[in-house]
Amino acid sequence: MRKKIVAGNWKMHKTLPETEVLIKELRELVDTENKVSVIIAPTFVNLTSAVNLAKGSDITVAAQNMHFEDAGAYTGEISADMLQVIEVNTVILGHSERRAYFCETDDILKLKAIQAYKKGMTNIFCVGEKLAERKENKHFEIVEKQLINALFTLPAEAFEKIVIAYEPVWAIGTGETASPEQAQEMHQFIRKVVEAQYGKSVADKLRILYGGSVKPGNAKEIFSKPDVDGGLIGGAALQAKDFNAIIEAGKS
Ligand code: PGA
């Protein structure tokens, strides 16, 4: 059985005092009973505090992005070493907002995925089609290309630390969710694509998260699908009660 993951992507939300409040609230509420892995991804400047505040809890702290080089003249960027020194060993890569607003291409993401692998970091790698692509029935093709282009030069062992997040762009922050059937269909497809390249045992172990307007009211149904191994949560991760309700939905 694959253990479910519920990950909160805080995006550009929460100042340091707000981060402290939210993590304290989460610590009081969350009891995973070891059934769900819980991850939160606050913004870079608050990661050190978040790591300290989450110490001794079941909450793992992740970054929302990182650069592919070890160090260098890259103004405004953050390296893997900078993250690992503050005990952040998990990173979200390829979020659709990074792709859309910061011009992250499959080629760049390939380098980032290689860097995460080299550094032994857990890579929550996001894929997903835009609305127009779904309407043109190109969603499978798009997602397959995103996987192949960015991840499939990695060796099989890299997949021990890769989690895929399927996030249809049309469902992110829009209140519109993929139906549980649409999520299952794509997750099953992703697993097949990974199986074709890396074999069944890698594919069977791979956690595939769904992201896009997951809320306390729809989480349980989405998570009940056989190939959905949890969620990457945006808006609903910013309220302790809602995020905890989604974690609870991941337990069964
Ligand atoms: P949302 O965001 O839950 O607010 O739709 C999901 C995400 O972007 O990861």
PDB file of N, CA and C in Angstrom, residues 45-83:
ATOM      1  N   VAL A  45      11.851  32.698   2.542  1.00  0.00           N
ATOM      2  CA  VAL A  45      12.378  33.437   3.706  1.00  0.00           C
ATOM      3  C   VAL A  45      11.890  32.870   5.034  1.00  0.00           C
ATOM      4  N   ASN A  46      10.814  32.118   5.002  1.00  0.00           N
ATOM      5  CA  ASN A  46      10.280  31.578   6.257  1.00  0.00           C
ATOM      6  C   ASN A  46      10.601  30.107   6.476  1.00  0.00           C
ATOM      7  N   LEU A  47      11.441  29.550   5.616  1.00  0.00           N
ATOM      8  CA  LEU A  47      11.706  28.110   5.732  1.00  0.00           C
ATOM      9  C   LEU A  47      12.446  27.754   7.018  1.00  0.00           C
ATOM     10  N   THR A  48      13.445  28.549   7.378  1.00  0.00           N
ATOM     11  CA  THR A  48      14.215  28.220   8.590  1.00  0.00           C
ATOM     12  C   THR A  48      13.295  28.182   9.801  1.00  0.00           C
ATOM     13  N   SER A  49      12.462  29.215   9.934  1.00  0.00           N
ATOM     14  CA  SER A  49      11.533  29.252  11.066  1.00  0.00           C
ATOM     15  C   SER A  49      10.556  28.087  10.991  1.00  0.00           C
ATOM     16  N   ALA A  50      10.079  27.814   9.797  1.00  0.00           N
ATOM     17  CA  ALA A  50       9.109  26.721   9.643  1.00  0.00           C
ATOM     18  C   ALA A  50       9.710  25.391  10.070  1.00  0.00           C
ATOM     19  N   VAL A  51      10.963  25.164   9.672  1.00  0.00           N
ATOM     20  CA  VAL A  51      11.626  23.909  10.061  1.00  0.00           C
ATOM     21  C   VAL A  51      11.702  23.823  11.579  1.00  0.00           C
ATOM     22  N   ASN A  52      12.093  24.908  12.211  1.00  0.00           N
ATOM     23  CA  ASN A  52      12.201  24.894  13.679  1.00  0.00           C
ATOM     24  C   ASN A  52      10.842  24.694  14.339  1.00  0.00           C
ATOM     25  N   LEU A  53       9.847  25.370  13.806  1.00  0.00           N
ATOM     26  CA  LEU A  53       8.503  25.265  14.400  1.00  0.00           C
ATOM     27  C   LEU A  53       7.891  23.880  14.204  1.00  0.00           C
ATOM     28  N   ALA A  54       8.290  23.215  13.143  1.00  0.00           N
ATOM     29  CA  ALA A  54       7.702  21.897  12.847  1.00  0.00           C
ATOM     30  C   ALA A  54       8.481  20.754  13.498  1.00  0.00           C
ATOM     31  N   LYS A  55       9.632  21.068  14.091  1.00  0.00           N
ATOM     32  CA  LYS A  55      10.480  20.023  14.693  1.00  0.00           C
ATOM     33  C   LYS A  55       9.693  19.181  15.693  1.00  0.00           C
ATOM     34  N   GLY A  56       9.870  17.876  15.612  1.00  0.00           N
ATOM     35  CA  GLY A  56       9.207  16.988  16.562  1.00  0.00           C
ATOM     36  C   GLY A  56       7.755  16.709  16.199  1.00  0.00           C
ATOM     37  N   SER A  57       7.290  17.279  15.096  1.00  0.00           N
ATOM     38  CA  SER A  57       5.922  16.992  14.648  1.00  0.00           C
ATOM     39  C   SER A  57       6.001  16.056  13.438  1.00  0.00           C
ATOM     40  N   ASP A  58       4.827  15.718  12.908  1.00  0.00           N
ATOM     41  CA  ASP A  58       4.790  14.860  11.713  1.00  0.00           C
ATOM     42  C   ASP A  58       4.842  15.677  10.436  1.00  0.00           C
ATOM     43  N   ILE A  59       5.157  16.956  10.558  1.00  0.00           N
ATOM     44  CA  ILE A  59       5.093  17.833   9.389  1.00  0.00           C
ATOM     45  C   ILE A  59       6.489  18.034   8.785  1.00  0.00           C
ATOM     46  N   THR A  60       6.595  17.762   7.501  1.00  0.00           N
ATOM     47  CA  THR A  60       7.854  17.976   6.779  1.00  0.00           C
ATOM     48  C   THR A  60       7.760  19.308   6.038  1.00  0.00           C
ATOM     49  N   VAL A  61       8.860  20.042   6.045  1.00  0.00           N
ATOM     50  CA  VAL A  61       8.869  21.347   5.381  1.00  0.00           C
ATOM     51  C   VAL A  61       9.578  21.223   4.017  1.00  0.00           C
ATOM     52  N   ALA A  62       8.941  21.770   3.004  1.00  0.00           N
ATOM     53  CA  ALA A  62       9.484  21.711   1.643  1.00  0.00           C
ATOM     54  C   ALA A  62       9.649  23.114   1.083  1.00  0.00           C
ATOM     55  N   ALA A  63      10.463  23.208   0.017  1.00  0.00           N
ATOM     56  CA  ALA A  63      10.594  24.477  -0.715  1.00  0.00           C
ATOM     57  C   ALA A  63       9.699  24.431  -1.950  1.00  0.00           C
ATOM     58  N   GLN A  64       9.401  25.590  -2.478  1.00  0.00           N
ATOM     59  CA  GLN A  64       8.497  25.682  -3.637  1.00  0.00           C
ATOM     60  C   GLN A  64       9.238  25.668  -4.970  1.00  0.00           C
ATOM     61  N   ASN A  65      10.568  25.721  -4.882  1.00  0.00           N
ATOM     62  CA  ASN A  65      11.361  25.835  -6.107  1.00  0.00           C
ATOM     63  C   ASN A  65      12.828  25.765  -5.698  1.00  0.00           C
ATOM     64  N   MET A  66      13.737  25.575  -6.653  1.00  0.00           N
ATOM     65  CA  MET A  66      15.172  25.797  -6.410  1.00  0.00           C
ATOM     66  C   MET A  66      15.881  25.877  -7.756  1.00  0.00           C
ATOM     67  N   HIS A  67      17.116  26.331  -7.712  1.00  0.00           N
ATOM     68  CA  HIS A  67      17.903  26.443  -8.945  1.00  0.00           C
ATOM     69  C   HIS A  67      18.602  25.120  -9.237  1.00  0.00           C
ATOM     70  N   PHE A  68      19.005  24.953 -10.490  1.00  0.00           N
ATOM     71  CA  PHE A  68      19.655  23.689 -10.861  1.00  0.00           C
ATOM     72  C   PHE A  68      21.161  23.689 -10.666  1.00  0.00           C
ATOM     73  N   GLU A  69      21.767  24.871 -10.499  1.00  0.00           N
ATOM     74  CA  GLU A  69      23.222  24.909 -10.302  1.00  0.00           C
ATOM     75  C   GLU A  69      23.533  24.838  -8.809  1.00  0.00           C
ATOM     76  N   ASP A  70      24.765  24.428  -8.496  1.00  0.00           N
ATOM     77  CA  ASP A  70      25.171  24.355  -7.085  1.00  0.00           C
ATOM     78  C   ASP A  70      25.290  25.743  -6.472  1.00  0.00           C
ATOM     79  N   ALA A  71      25.838  26.684  -7.251  1.00  0.00           N
ATOM     80  CA  ALA A  71      26.060  28.055  -6.764  1.00  0.00           C
ATOM     81  C   ALA A  71      26.402  28.900  -7.981  1.00  0.00           C
ATOM     82  N   GLY A  72      26.439  30.196  -7.830  1.00  0.00           N
ATOM     83  CA  GLY A  72      26.867  31.020  -8.952  1.00  0.00           C
ATOM     84  C   GLY A  72      26.175  32.356  -9.000  1.00  0.00           C
ATOM     85  N   ALA A  73      26.405  33.067 -10.095  1.00  0.00           N
ATOM     86  CA  ALA A  73      25.861  34.411 -10.254  1.00  0.00           C
ATOM     87  C   ALA A  73      24.435  34.306 -10.793  1.00  0.00           C
ATOM     88  N   TYR A  74      23.523  33.976  -9.910  1.00  0.00           N
ATOM     89  CA  TYR A  74      22.105  33.834 -10.284  1.00  0.00           C
ATOM     90  C   TYR A  74      21.270  34.628  -9.285  1.00  0.00           C
ATOM     91  N   THR A  75      21.249  35.931  -9.497  1.00  0.00           N
ATOM     92  CA  THR A  75      20.589  36.835  -8.557  1.00  0.00           C
ATOM     93  C   THR A  75      19.150  36.403  -8.261  1.00  0.00           C
ATOM     94  N   GLY A  76      18.865  36.330  -6.985  1.00  0.00           N
ATOM     95  CA  GLY A  76      17.497  36.015  -6.581  1.00  0.00           C
ATOM     96  C   GLY A  76      17.182  34.536  -6.497  1.00  0.00           C
ATOM     97  N   GLU A  77      18.177  33.693  -6.782  1.00  0.00           N
ATOM     98  CA  GLU A  77      17.905  32.255  -6.810  1.00  0.00           C
ATOM     99  C   GLU A  77      18.367  31.552  -5.534  1.00  0.00           C
ATOM    100  N   ILE A  78      17.913  30.333  -5.345  1.00  0.00           N
ATOM    101  CA  ILE A  78      18.186  29.547  -4.144  1.00  0.00           C
ATOM    102  C   ILE A  78      18.725  28.179  -4.577  1.00  0.00           C
ATOM    103  N   SER A  79      19.810  27.741  -3.944  1.00  0.00           N
ATOM    104  CA  SER A  79      20.404  26.456  -4.340  1.00  0.00           C
ATOM    105  C   SER A  79      19.942  25.312  -3.441  1.00  0.00           C
ATOM    106  N   ALA A  80      20.185  24.114  -3.924  1.00  0.00           N
ATOM    107  CA  ALA A  80      19.860  22.911  -3.142  1.00  0.00           C
ATOM    108  C   ALA A  80      20.626  22.912  -1.823  1.00  0.00           C
ATOM    109  N   ASP A  81      21.918  23.285  -1.877  1.00  0.00           N
ATOM    110  CA  ASP A  81      22.715  23.283  -0.643  1.00  0.00           C
ATOM    111  C   ASP A  81      22.136  24.242   0.392  1.00  0.00           C
ATOM    112  N   MET A  82      21.683  25.393  -0.078  1.00  0.00           N
ATOM    113  CA  MET A  82      21.090  26.370   0.855  1.00  0.00           C
ATOM    114  C   MET A  82      19.884  25.770   1.562  1.00  0.00           C
ATOM    115  N   LEU A  83      19.132  24.986   0.827  1.00  0.00           N
ATOM    116  CA  LEU A  83      17.947  24.347   1.418  1.00  0.00           C
ATOM    117  C   LEU A  83      18.359  23.228   2.370  1.00  0.00           C
TER     118      LEU A  83
END
